[in-house]
Amino acid sequence: MAAAASSSSSSPQTDTCLNFITHLLKALKDAMMNVFFHDEIPEPLSPPIASSTRLKHQVFLSFRGEDVRLNFVAHLLKALKDTGMNVFFDEETLEKGEQLSQELSRAIAASNLSIIVLSVDYASSKSCLAELSDIMHRNDTQGHIVLPIFYHVDPSHVRNLGGSFKKSFNGHDSNRLPQVQRWKTAFAEVGKLKGWHIGGGKFDRPETEYIKDIVEYAIKKLMNRKFSSASAELIGIDDQKKKILSLIEQKDSRLIGLWGQGGIGKTTLSDVIFNEICHEFKGKCFLLNVREKFKTQGMESLRKDLLSKLLNQEIHVDTPSIGSTLIQEMLNNKRVLVVLDDVNDSEQIDCFGVKQFGDGSKIIVTSRDRQVLKNGGVDKIHKVKKINDNDSIQLFSTFAFKQLNPAAEFQDLSKKFVEYAQGSPLALRVLGSNLYKKSRKEWESEVDKLQEYGQPKISQILRISFDELDELEKNIFLDVTIFFKGSFREDVEKILSCYKGVVCGISNLIDKCLLDSRKSRINMHEMLEEMGKDIIREESIDPGKRSRLWSAKDVYQVLRYNKVSSCCISILFIFVSLCDFN
C-alpha cells in the first residue's frame, strides 16, 4: 500500500514503527524470497497477464503511514527481498479516493501472500481499506494467504472496530460511503486471523526477532502453497510431511507405518497427507481410531464400512478373510488410498484385505507400537518426531493467544509451558487452550500444578498405552519412572533381573514409545513420568500403602511411623540396591 505522506514531524512512535519496517524488510530478503518492489519496476508496466504470470510467489505488503514505511516496513521489505522473493511494495501511488486502482488490484491478484501491517492510522485511509477489502475477498474466494501484523495496536480492537479504529470508521460513515460496511466486515475478519502482535512495550522482544519469525513463516506458507488449506494452517509438520510424501512416491512403499507416542501428531500428519493426495486414487478411505472401533463395532462391521467406501457399494463379508473371488477381483482392479489410524494389533491390518488392493495402492497405518507395524508387514516405518522449539511456541501461542507469538507479559511463562510439552503437539494444544484469556496469576498457578500433578487430559490420552501393557511391562515402566530415568540401560537390566524377561520388557516399552533409549541410557518424556506418578498416587491416599515412593517427605513419614507395607518394602529394597550398585 502506498504510504500516505505526512507533513507533520515524526513522533517517537513513528520512529519505532519505521525502524521495525526496515528490519522486517531485511529479514524477508535474507530468507531468499522474491519481493516485487514497486519503485523498481520499469515504466510503463508490463501487461497485466504477463506480469501476473511472471511474478510467482509474490508478496504484497500493505501498510499505512510514513512513520511505518521508513521504519518497520523498510526493514521488513529488505528482509523479504534478501530472500529472493518478489515483493510488491507501493510507495508512490497515493490514492485520494475510496476506489482501488487497477494496478494495485492486479498486484494483489498476482500475489500468493499478503502481509498487512495494521498500525494505529491504517483504517484512516480509504485506499488502505479498499486494498484490505480486496485482499480479504481473495482470501475467501481464492485461498489467498493473509498474514496480519498488529503493530502497536490491540488485535481485539481490529476484530471489534474499537480503539482508534472506531474513530476512523465513524469518519468514513459520516461521508456515507456505500463501501464502508464492506470495509468494516473485511477489517473485522482480518482481526480474527492469526498473526503477530507487536506491542512495543519494554517487555516485548526486539523487532528484528519478529521480522525473522515473519519471514521464516512467510517462506513456509509460500513453499507449501500447493498443499491443501487444511495443512496450511498446521504448524511444525512441513518437514515430516515431505518425508512421508517422498516415501509414498517410492514404488516399493505400499504399506507405510507412522510410529510414535500418543499425542505426537500421527493422526494429524496422516490426515494432511490423505487430503493432499486422495484425488489421485480411484478409491479412498480414512478409518479413524481403529483401536477403539474394533472394541465397539467389531471387525466385521468395520471391514464392511471400509470395503463399501472403497467399492462404492454395500459389501458384506462374514468370513475371517475376504474369501469372495468377486470382491477380491474388484479390489485388485482399484488403486486406492487407505489410512488405518491408531492400530494396536497387526491382525487389524490383515483383516481389511490390504494385500488385495490394486497396483499402486497406498496404505498408511498409524500406531504407538513399532512391533505391531513390523508384524503387519509394513514396508517403511517413519517415526513421527516432536516439533522444534520455534514451531512449539507458535503452536502454543495459536491456542493460548489466538496469534503466532506470546503476549509480551507472558513470554517467560510461555517458555515454561513449551519446555514442559517437549515438542508434543497434543500438550501444546491442551495447555494453550486451557490458558486462553486467563490472568498471569492463573498462569503461574498452572505452572506450579504441572510440576506436581501434570495435566489430566494429556495423562488420560497417554494412559491408554499403559493400560494395554502386561504386568511385567507395567512394573518396569513404573520402576523406571521413579528410580531409573536417565540410568544406563545395562544397569537397569541388571538391577531389575528379579523380573523374568526384563530385557524383552524394556524393548517392548521402547517399541510402544513409553521409554526411550539414547546413548545407552533409559529415558522418558516428562508427561509420561507425571502419568506414572499419578498411577502410583491412585494406589492409595496413604503413601505407606503405595508400591513406590519418590518424595523424601513421604519416605521419612513412612519409615518414622512404621507405615511400610510389604509391597513398599520390596521397592525400598530395590532403591537401596540401586544406591549400592552405583
Coordinates of C-alpha atoms in Angstrom, one line a residue:
M1 CA 0.0 0.0 0.0
A2 CA 1.3 3.5 -0.7
A3 CA 2.5 5.3 2.3
A4 CA 0.3 8.3 2.9
A5 CA 2.6 11.4 3.1
S6 CA 2.6 13.2 6.4
S7 CA 3.5 16.9 6.7
S8 CA 3.9 16.7 10.5
S9 CA 7.1 15.8 12.2
S10 CA 7.6 12.2 13.2
S11 CA 6.9 11.1 16.8
P12 CA 8.8 8.6 18.9
Q13 CA 6.2 6.0 18.0
T14 CA 6.7 6.9 14.3
D15 CA 10.5 6.4 14.6
T16 CA 9.9 3.0 16.3
C17 CA 7.5 2.0 13.6
L18 CA 9.9 3.0 10.8
N19 CA 12.7 1.0 12.4
F20 CA 10.6 -2.1 12.6
I21 CA 9.6 -2.0 9.0
T22 CA 13.2 -1.6 7.9
H23 CA 14.2 -4.7 9.9
L24 CA 11.2 -6.7 8.6
L25 CA 12.1 -6.0 5.0
K26 CA 15.7 -7.1 5.6
A27 CA 14.6 -10.4 7.2
L28 CA 12.3 -11.2 4.3
K29 CA 15.1 -10.7 1.8
D30 CA 17.5 -12.7 4.0
A31 CA 15.1 -15.6 3.6
M32 CA 15.7 -15.6 -0.2
M33 CA 12.1 -14.7 -1.1
N34 CA 11.3 -12.8 -4.3
V35 CA 9.8 -9.5 -3.4
F36 CA 8.3 -7.2 -6.0
F37 CA 9.3 -3.6 -5.1
H38 CA 7.0 -1.1 -7.0
D39 CA 9.6 1.6 -7.5
E40 CA 12.0 -0.8 -9.2
I41 CA 9.6 -1.9 -11.9
P42 CA 10.4 0.0 -15.2
E43 CA 7.6 2.1 -16.7
P44 CA 5.4 1.5 -18.4
L45 CA 4.2 -1.5 -16.5
S46 CA 4.1 -4.8 -18.4
P47 CA 0.7 -6.1 -19.5
P48 CA -1.4 -7.4 -16.5
I49 CA -1.5 -11.0 -17.7
A50 CA 2.2 -11.2 -18.5
S51 CA 3.1 -9.6 -15.1
S52 CA 0.8 -11.9 -13.2
T53 CA 2.3 -14.9 -14.9
R54 CA 5.9 -13.8 -14.5
L55 CA 5.7 -13.0 -10.8
K56 CA 5.4 -16.2 -8.8
H57 CA 5.2 -16.4 -5.0
Q58 CA 5.0 -12.6 -4.9
V59 CA 4.4 -11.0 -1.5
F60 CA 2.1 -8.0 -1.4
L61 CA 3.0 -5.6 1.5
S62 CA 0.2 -3.4 2.8
F63 CA 0.6 -0.6 5.3
R64 CA -0.3 2.9 6.1
G65 CA 1.8 5.9 7.1
E66 CA 5.2 7.5 6.5
D67 CA 6.2 6.5 10.0
V68 CA 5.7 2.8 9.4
R69 CA 7.2 2.9 5.9
L70 CA 10.5 4.4 6.9
N71 CA 11.0 2.1 10.0
F72 CA 9.4 -1.3 10.5
V73 CA 8.2 -1.8 6.9
A74 CA 11.5 -0.7 5.4
H75 CA 13.3 -3.4 7.5
L76 CA 10.7 -6.0 6.7
L77 CA 10.9 -5.2 3.0
K78 CA 14.6 -5.6 2.9
A79 CA 14.4 -8.9 4.8
L80 CA 11.9 -10.2 2.2
K81 CA 13.9 -9.1 -0.7
D82 CA 17.1 -10.6 0.7
T83 CA 15.4 -14.0 0.5
G84 CA 14.9 -13.5 -3.3
M85 CA 11.2 -13.1 -3.1
N86 CA 9.3 -10.7 -5.4
V87 CA 7.5 -8.2 -3.1
F88 CA 5.1 -5.6 -4.3
F89 CA 5.7 -2.5 -2.1
D90 CA 3.8 0.5 -3.4
E91 CA 5.5 3.7 -2.1
E92 CA 4.5 6.1 -4.8
T93 CA 0.8 5.8 -5.6
L94 CA -1.1 8.0 -3.1
E95 CA -4.8 7.2 -3.6
K96 CA -7.2 10.1 -3.0
G97 CA -10.4 8.2 -3.3
E98 CA -12.0 5.1 -2.0
Q99 CA -11.6 3.0 -5.2
L100 CA -8.8 0.6 -5.5
S101 CA -6.5 1.3 -8.5
Q102 CA -6.4 -1.3 -11.2
E103 CA -2.6 -1.6 -10.8
L104 CA -2.9 -2.4 -7.1
S105 CA -5.7 -4.8 -7.7
R106 CA -3.6 -6.6 -10.3
A107 CA -0.6 -6.7 -7.9
I108 CA -2.8 -8.4 -5.3
A109 CA -4.1 -10.9 -7.8
A110 CA -0.6 -11.7 -8.9
S111 CA 0.5 -12.4 -5.3
N112 CA 0.1 -15.6 -3.3
L113 CA 0.5 -13.9 0.0
S114 CA -0.2 -10.5 1.6
I115 CA 1.4 -9.1 4.7
I116 CA -0.8 -6.4 6.3
V117 CA 0.8 -4.1 8.8
L118 CA -2.1 -2.9 10.9
S119 CA -0.9 0.3 12.7
V120 CA -2.9 2.9 14.5
D121 CA -3.7 5.0 11.4
Y122 CA -4.3 2.2 9.0
A123 CA -8.1 2.5 9.0
S124 CA -8.0 6.2 8.4
S125 CA -7.1 5.6 4.8
K126 CA -9.9 4.8 2.4
S127 CA -7.5 3.4 -0.1
C128 CA -5.9 1.1 2.5
L129 CA -9.4 -0.2 3.4
A130 CA -10.2 -0.7 -0.2
E131 CA -7.0 -2.6 -0.6
L132 CA -7.6 -4.7 2.5
S133 CA -11.2 -5.5 1.3
D134 CA -9.8 -6.8 -2.0
I135 CA -7.2 -8.9 -0.2
M136 CA -9.8 -10.5 2.1
H137 CA -12.1 -11.2 -0.8
R138 CA -9.3 -13.1 -2.5
N139 CA -8.6 -14.9 0.8
D140 CA -12.2 -16.1 0.9
T141 CA -12.6 -17.0 -2.8
Q142 CA -9.1 -17.9 -4.0
G143 CA -7.3 -19.1 -0.9
H144 CA -5.0 -16.0 -0.9
I145 CA -2.7 -16.2 2.2
V146 CA -3.0 -13.3 4.6
L147 CA -0.6 -12.6 7.4
P148 CA -1.6 -9.7 9.7
I149 CA 0.8 -7.8 11.9
F150 CA -0.8 -6.0 14.7
Y151 CA 1.7 -3.2 15.1
H152 CA 1.3 -1.3 18.4
V153 CA -2.5 -2.0 18.3
D154 CA -4.7 -4.4 20.2
P155 CA -5.9 -7.3 17.9
S156 CA -9.3 -7.1 19.7
H157 CA -9.6 -3.5 18.6
V158 CA -9.2 -4.7 15.0
R159 CA -11.8 -7.5 15.4
N160 CA -14.3 -5.3 17.2
L161 CA -13.5 -2.0 15.3
G162 CA -12.6 -0.4 18.7
G163 CA -9.9 1.9 19.9
S164 CA -8.6 4.4 17.3
F165 CA -10.3 2.4 14.6
K166 CA -13.7 3.3 15.9
K167 CA -13.0 7.0 15.3
S168 CA -11.6 6.3 11.8
F169 CA -14.7 4.3 10.7
N170 CA -17.0 6.9 12.2
G171 CA -15.3 9.5 10.0
H172 CA -16.0 7.3 6.9
D173 CA -19.6 6.7 8.0
S174 CA -20.1 10.5 8.1
N175 CA -19.3 10.6 4.4
R176 CA -22.0 8.0 3.7
L177 CA -19.8 5.9 1.5
P178 CA -21.5 2.7 0.3
Q179 CA -18.3 0.8 0.6
V180 CA -17.9 1.4 4.4
Q181 CA -19.8 -1.7 5.5
R182 CA -17.8 -3.9 3.2
W183 CA -14.6 -2.3 4.7
K184 CA -15.8 -2.9 8.2
T185 CA -16.5 -6.6 7.5
A186 CA -13.1 -7.1 5.9
F187 CA -11.4 -5.3 8.7
A188 CA -13.1 -7.3 11.4
E189 CA -12.3 -10.5 9.5
V190 CA -8.6 -9.8 9.3
G191 CA -8.6 -9.2 13.0
K192 CA -9.7 -12.8 13.5
L193 CA -6.7 -14.2 11.6
K194 CA -3.6 -15.5 13.4
G195 CA -0.7 -13.1 13.1
W196 CA 1.9 -11.3 15.1
H197 CA 1.1 -8.8 17.9
I198 CA 4.0 -6.4 18.3
G199 CA 3.1 -4.4 21.4
G200 CA 6.2 -2.3 21.6
G201 CA 6.4 -2.3 25.4
K202 CA 9.5 -2.6 27.5
F203 CA 8.9 -6.4 28.0
D204 CA 8.4 -7.1 24.3
R205 CA 11.0 -8.7 22.0
P206 CA 13.2 -6.8 19.7
E207 CA 11.5 -6.1 16.3
T208 CA 14.3 -7.8 14.5
E209 CA 13.3 -11.1 16.1
Y210 CA 9.7 -10.6 15.0
I211 CA 10.9 -9.8 11.4
K212 CA 12.9 -13.0 11.4
D213 CA 9.9 -15.0 12.5
I214 CA 7.6 -13.3 10.0
V215 CA 10.0 -14.0 7.1
E216 CA 10.5 -17.7 8.1
Y217 CA 6.8 -18.2 8.4
A218 CA 6.1 -16.5 5.0
I219 CA 8.6 -18.8 3.4
K220 CA 6.9 -21.9 4.8
K221 CA 3.5 -20.7 3.6
L222 CA 4.8 -20.0 0.1
M223 CA 6.7 -23.2 -0.1
N224 CA 3.6 -25.1 0.9
R225 CA 1.2 -23.2 -1.4
K226 CA 0.5 -26.3 -3.4
F227 CA -0.8 -28.2 -0.3
S228 CA -4.4 -28.1 0.9
S229 CA -5.8 -25.3 3.0
A230 CA -6.1 -27.7 6.0
S231 CA -2.4 -28.4 6.0
A232 CA -1.5 -24.7 5.5
E233 CA -2.9 -23.9 8.9
L234 CA -0.9 -26.6 10.7
I235 CA 2.4 -25.8 12.4
G236 CA 5.5 -27.9 12.7
I237 CA 4.8 -30.7 10.3
D238 CA 6.2 -29.5 7.0
D239 CA 9.4 -31.5 7.0
Q240 CA 7.8 -34.7 8.1
K241 CA 5.1 -34.3 5.6
K242 CA 7.6 -34.0 2.8
K243 CA 9.4 -37.2 4.0
I244 CA 6.1 -39.2 4.0
L245 CA 5.2 -37.9 0.6
S246 CA 8.6 -38.9 -0.7
L247 CA 8.0 -42.4 0.7
I248 CA 4.6 -42.6 -1.0
E249 CA 6.3 -41.8 -4.3
Q250 CA 8.5 -44.9 -4.0
K251 CA 7.2 -48.0 -5.8
D252 CA 8.4 -50.3 -3.1
S253 CA 6.5 -48.4 -0.4
R254 CA 3.0 -49.8 -0.5
L255 CA 2.3 -50.1 3.2
I256 CA 3.7 -47.2 5.3
G257 CA 3.8 -47.0 9.1
L258 CA 3.7 -43.8 11.2
W259 CA 5.0 -44.7 14.6
G260 CA 5.1 -42.5 17.8
Q261 CA 3.7 -41.9 21.2
G262 CA 0.2 -40.7 21.9
G263 CA -0.3 -37.1 21.1
I264 CA 2.8 -36.7 18.9
G265 CA 0.7 -35.9 15.8
K266 CA 0.4 -39.2 13.8
T267 CA -3.3 -38.7 13.1
T268 CA -2.8 -35.0 12.1
L269 CA 0.1 -35.9 9.8
S270 CA -1.8 -38.7 8.1
D271 CA -4.8 -36.6 7.7
V272 CA -2.9 -33.8 5.9
I273 CA -1.2 -36.3 3.6
F274 CA -4.6 -38.0 2.9
N275 CA -6.2 -34.8 1.9
E276 CA -3.3 -33.8 -0.3
I277 CA -3.1 -36.9 -2.4
C278 CA -6.5 -38.6 -2.2
H279 CA -7.7 -37.1 -5.5
E280 CA -5.0 -39.3 -7.3
F281 CA -6.8 -42.6 -6.3
K282 CA -9.9 -44.3 -7.6
G283 CA -11.0 -45.2 -4.0
K284 CA -10.1 -43.7 -0.7
C285 CA -11.0 -44.2 3.0
F286 CA -9.7 -42.7 6.2
L287 CA -10.5 -45.1 9.1
L288 CA -10.2 -43.1 12.3
N289 CA -9.4 -44.7 15.7
V290 CA -9.3 -48.3 14.7
R291 CA -8.3 -49.4 18.2
E292 CA -11.5 -48.1 19.8
K293 CA -13.8 -49.0 16.9
F294 CA -12.6 -52.6 17.0
K295 CA -13.9 -52.8 20.6
T296 CA -17.2 -51.0 20.0
Q297 CA -18.1 -52.1 16.4
G298 CA -16.3 -55.3 15.9
M299 CA -14.2 -56.5 13.0
E300 CA -17.0 -57.4 10.6
S301 CA -18.8 -54.0 10.8
L302 CA -15.5 -52.1 10.5
R303 CA -14.4 -54.1 7.4
K304 CA -17.8 -53.6 5.8
D305 CA -17.5 -49.9 6.2
L306 CA -14.1 -49.8 4.6
L307 CA -14.8 -52.1 1.7
S308 CA -18.1 -50.4 1.0
K309 CA -16.4 -47.0 0.7
L310 CA -13.7 -48.3 -1.5
L311 CA -16.0 -50.1 -3.9
N312 CA -18.9 -47.6 -3.8
Q313 CA -21.4 -50.2 -2.9
E314 CA -22.6 -52.1 0.2
I315 CA -20.3 -55.1 0.8
H316 CA -20.9 -57.9 3.3
V317 CA -18.1 -60.3 4.3
D318 CA -18.9 -62.8 7.0
T319 CA -15.7 -64.8 7.0
P320 CA -12.4 -64.0 8.8
S321 CA -10.8 -63.4 5.4
I322 CA -12.0 -61.8 2.2
G323 CA -13.0 -65.1 0.6
S324 CA -15.2 -63.9 -2.2
T325 CA -13.4 -64.1 -5.5
L326 CA -15.6 -61.3 -6.9
I327 CA -14.7 -58.9 -4.1
Q328 CA -11.0 -59.8 -4.5
E329 CA -11.1 -59.1 -8.2
M330 CA -13.0 -55.8 -7.6
L331 CA -10.3 -54.7 -5.1
N332 CA -7.5 -55.9 -7.4
N333 CA -8.8 -53.5 -10.1
K334 CA -8.8 -50.5 -7.9
R335 CA -5.9 -48.2 -6.9
V336 CA -6.8 -47.0 -3.5
L337 CA -5.6 -44.8 -0.6
V338 CA -6.4 -46.1 2.9
V339 CA -5.4 -44.7 6.3
L340 CA -5.8 -47.1 9.3
D341 CA -5.4 -44.8 12.3
D342 CA -4.3 -45.9 15.8
V343 CA -3.9 -49.7 15.2
N344 CA -2.7 -51.7 18.2
D345 CA -2.8 -55.2 16.7
S346 CA -1.3 -56.5 13.5
E347 CA -4.4 -58.6 12.8
Q348 CA -6.4 -55.4 12.4
I349 CA -4.2 -54.7 9.3
D350 CA -4.6 -58.2 7.9
C351 CA -8.4 -58.4 8.3
F352 CA -9.0 -55.4 5.9
G353 CA -7.6 -57.3 3.0
V354 CA -4.8 -54.8 2.2
K355 CA -3.0 -57.4 0.1
Q356 CA -5.9 -57.4 -2.3
F357 CA -5.8 -53.7 -3.1
G358 CA -4.8 -52.9 -6.7
D359 CA -1.3 -52.0 -8.0
G360 CA -0.2 -48.5 -6.9
S361 CA -2.4 -48.5 -3.8
K362 CA -1.0 -46.9 -0.7
I363 CA -1.9 -47.8 2.9
I364 CA -0.8 -45.6 5.8
V365 CA -1.0 -47.2 9.2
T366 CA -0.5 -45.2 12.4
S367 CA 0.4 -47.0 15.7
R368 CA 2.0 -46.4 19.1
D369 CA 3.7 -49.8 18.8
R370 CA 6.5 -50.4 16.4
Q371 CA 6.2 -54.1 16.7
V372 CA 2.6 -54.0 15.5
L373 CA 3.7 -52.3 12.3
K374 CA 6.5 -54.8 11.8
N375 CA 4.2 -57.8 12.3
G376 CA 1.6 -56.1 10.0
G377 CA 4.2 -56.2 7.1
V378 CA 4.7 -52.5 6.6
D379 CA 7.4 -51.7 4.0
K380 CA 8.6 -48.4 5.6
I381 CA 8.3 -47.1 9.2
H382 CA 8.5 -43.4 9.9
K383 CA 9.0 -42.3 13.5
V384 CA 6.9 -39.2 14.0
K385 CA 9.1 -36.7 15.7
K386 CA 8.4 -33.9 18.2
I387 CA 8.2 -30.4 16.7
N388 CA 11.0 -27.9 17.3
D389 CA 11.1 -25.0 19.8
N390 CA 10.2 -22.3 17.3
D391 CA 7.2 -24.2 16.0
S392 CA 6.2 -25.2 19.5
I393 CA 6.0 -21.6 20.6
Q394 CA 3.9 -20.7 17.6
L395 CA 1.5 -23.7 18.1
F396 CA 1.2 -22.9 21.8
S397 CA 0.5 -19.2 21.1
T398 CA -2.1 -20.1 18.5
F399 CA -4.2 -21.7 21.2
A400 CA -3.2 -19.5 24.2
F401 CA -3.4 -16.1 22.5
K402 CA -5.0 -16.8 19.1
Q403 CA -1.9 -15.3 17.4
L404 CA 1.5 -16.6 16.4
N405 CA 3.6 -15.2 19.2
P406 CA 3.1 -14.9 23.0
A407 CA 1.9 -11.6 24.5
A408 CA 5.0 -9.7 25.9
E409 CA 4.0 -10.1 29.5
F410 CA 3.5 -13.8 29.2
Q411 CA 6.7 -14.7 27.3
D412 CA 8.6 -16.1 30.3
L413 CA 5.7 -18.3 31.3
S414 CA 5.1 -19.4 27.8
K415 CA 8.6 -20.7 27.6
K416 CA 8.0 -22.8 30.7
F417 CA 4.9 -24.5 29.2
V418 CA 6.7 -25.1 25.9
E419 CA 9.6 -26.7 27.8
Y420 CA 7.1 -28.9 29.7
A421 CA 5.4 -30.0 26.4
Q422 CA 8.8 -31.1 24.9
G423 CA 7.5 -30.8 21.4
S424 CA 4.3 -32.7 21.9
P425 CA 1.5 -31.1 19.7
L426 CA -1.2 -32.5 22.0
A427 CA 0.4 -31.0 25.1
L428 CA 0.8 -27.6 23.4
R429 CA -2.8 -27.5 22.2
V430 CA -4.2 -28.7 25.6
L431 CA -2.1 -26.3 27.6
G432 CA -2.6 -23.4 25.3
S433 CA -6.4 -23.8 25.2
N434 CA -6.5 -24.2 29.0
L435 CA -4.8 -20.8 29.5
Y436 CA -6.6 -18.7 26.9
K437 CA -7.8 -15.4 28.4
K438 CA -6.5 -16.3 31.9
S439 CA -4.6 -13.9 34.2
R440 CA -0.9 -14.1 34.8
K441 CA -1.6 -15.2 38.4
E442 CA -3.6 -18.2 37.0
W443 CA -0.7 -19.0 34.6
E444 CA 1.7 -19.1 37.5
S445 CA -0.6 -21.3 39.4
E446 CA -0.9 -23.7 36.5
V447 CA 2.9 -23.9 36.2
D448 CA 3.1 -25.0 39.9
K449 CA 0.4 -27.5 39.4
L450 CA 2.1 -29.1 36.3
Q451 CA 5.3 -29.6 38.2
E452 CA 3.5 -31.7 40.8
Y453 CA 0.5 -33.3 39.1
G454 CA 0.7 -32.9 35.3
Q455 CA -2.3 -32.2 33.1
P456 CA -5.3 -34.7 33.4
K457 CA -6.4 -34.5 29.8
I458 CA -2.9 -35.3 28.5
S459 CA -2.4 -38.1 31.0
Q460 CA -5.7 -39.6 30.0
I461 CA -4.6 -40.0 26.4
L462 CA -1.2 -41.3 27.3
R463 CA -2.8 -43.7 29.9
I464 CA -4.2 -45.8 27.0
S465 CA -0.8 -47.1 26.2
F466 CA -0.1 -48.0 29.8
D467 CA -3.4 -49.8 30.3
E468 CA -2.6 -52.2 27.4
L469 CA 0.7 -53.4 29.0
D470 CA 1.1 -56.7 30.6
E471 CA 2.0 -56.9 34.3
L472 CA 5.8 -57.2 33.7
E473 CA 5.8 -54.2 31.4
K474 CA 3.7 -52.1 33.9
N475 CA 6.1 -52.8 36.7
I476 CA 9.2 -52.0 34.6
F477 CA 7.6 -48.8 33.4
L478 CA 6.8 -47.6 37.0
D479 CA 10.2 -48.6 38.3
V480 CA 11.9 -46.6 35.6
T481 CA 9.6 -43.7 36.3
I482 CA 10.5 -43.5 39.9
F483 CA 14.1 -44.9 40.1
F484 CA 15.8 -45.4 36.8
K485 CA 15.1 -42.4 34.5
G486 CA 18.4 -41.4 33.0
S487 CA 20.2 -44.6 34.1
F488 CA 22.3 -46.8 31.8
R489 CA 20.2 -49.5 30.2
E490 CA 22.6 -52.2 31.1
D491 CA 22.5 -51.2 34.8
V492 CA 18.7 -51.2 34.8
E493 CA 18.5 -54.6 33.2
K494 CA 20.9 -56.0 35.9
I495 CA 19.1 -54.4 38.8
L496 CA 15.7 -55.5 37.6
S497 CA 16.8 -59.0 36.9
C498 CA 14.4 -60.0 39.6
Y499 CA 11.8 -59.7 36.9
K500 CA 11.9 -62.6 34.5
G501 CA 12.0 -61.2 30.9
V502 CA 13.2 -57.7 31.9
V503 CA 15.3 -57.3 28.7
C504 CA 12.4 -58.1 26.5
G505 CA 10.1 -56.0 28.6
I506 CA 12.3 -52.9 28.2
S507 CA 12.5 -53.5 24.4
N508 CA 8.7 -53.7 24.3
L509 CA 8.3 -50.4 26.2
I510 CA 10.6 -48.7 23.8
D511 CA 8.6 -50.1 20.8
K512 CA 5.5 -48.7 22.4
C513 CA 7.1 -45.3 22.8
L514 CA 6.8 -45.4 26.6
L515 CA 10.5 -45.5 27.1
D516 CA 13.3 -44.0 25.0
S517 CA 16.9 -45.4 24.8
R518 CA 19.6 -43.0 23.6
K519 CA 23.3 -43.2 24.2
S520 CA 22.7 -46.4 26.2
R521 CA 20.5 -44.6 28.7
I522 CA 16.9 -45.1 29.5
N523 CA 14.7 -42.0 29.4
M524 CA 11.0 -41.0 29.1
H525 CA 9.0 -37.9 28.3
E526 CA 8.2 -35.7 31.3
M527 CA 4.5 -36.1 30.7
L528 CA 4.9 -39.9 30.8
E529 CA 6.8 -39.5 34.0
E530 CA 4.0 -37.5 35.5
M531 CA 1.4 -40.1 34.3
G532 CA 3.4 -42.9 36.1
K533 CA 3.4 -40.9 39.3
D534 CA -0.3 -40.3 39.0
I535 CA -0.9 -44.1 38.6
I536 CA 1.1 -44.7 41.8
R537 CA -0.7 -42.0 43.7
E538 CA -4.0 -43.7 42.7
E539 CA -3.0 -46.8 44.6
S540 CA -3.7 -45.3 48.0
I541 CA -4.1 -42.0 49.8
D542 CA -1.7 -43.4 52.4
P543 CA 1.9 -43.3 51.0
G544 CA 2.8 -46.3 53.1
K545 CA 0.4 -48.4 51.0
R546 CA 1.8 -47.4 47.7
S547 CA 4.1 -49.6 45.7
R548 CA 6.7 -46.9 45.1
L549 CA 7.9 -43.8 46.9
W550 CA 9.9 -40.9 45.5
S551 CA 9.1 -38.0 47.8
A552 CA 11.7 -37.6 50.6
K553 CA 8.9 -36.3 52.8
D554 CA 6.8 -39.4 52.2
V555 CA 9.7 -41.8 52.7
Y556 CA 10.6 -40.1 56.0
Q557 CA 7.0 -40.2 57.3
V558 CA 6.5 -43.9 56.3
L559 CA 9.8 -45.0 57.9
R560 CA 9.4 -42.9 61.1
Y561 CA 5.9 -44.1 61.8
N562 CA 6.4 -47.7 60.7
K563 CA 3.8 -47.5 57.9
V564 CA 5.7 -49.5 55.4
S565 CA 3.6 -52.2 53.6
S566 CA 5.2 -55.4 52.3
C567 CA 4.9 -54.0 48.7
C568 CA 6.6 -50.8 49.6
I569 CA 9.4 -52.6 51.5
S570 CA 10.3 -54.5 48.3
I571 CA 10.5 -51.3 46.3
L572 CA 12.6 -49.7 49.0
F573 CA 14.9 -52.7 48.8
I574 CA 15.3 -52.1 45.1
F575 CA 16.1 -48.5 45.7
V576 CA 18.8 -49.4 48.3
S577 CA 20.2 -51.9 45.8
L578 CA 20.5 -49.2 43.2
C579 CA 22.4 -47.0 45.6
D580 CA 24.8 -49.8 46.4
F581 CA 25.2 -50.7 42.8
N582 CA 26.2 -47.1 41.9

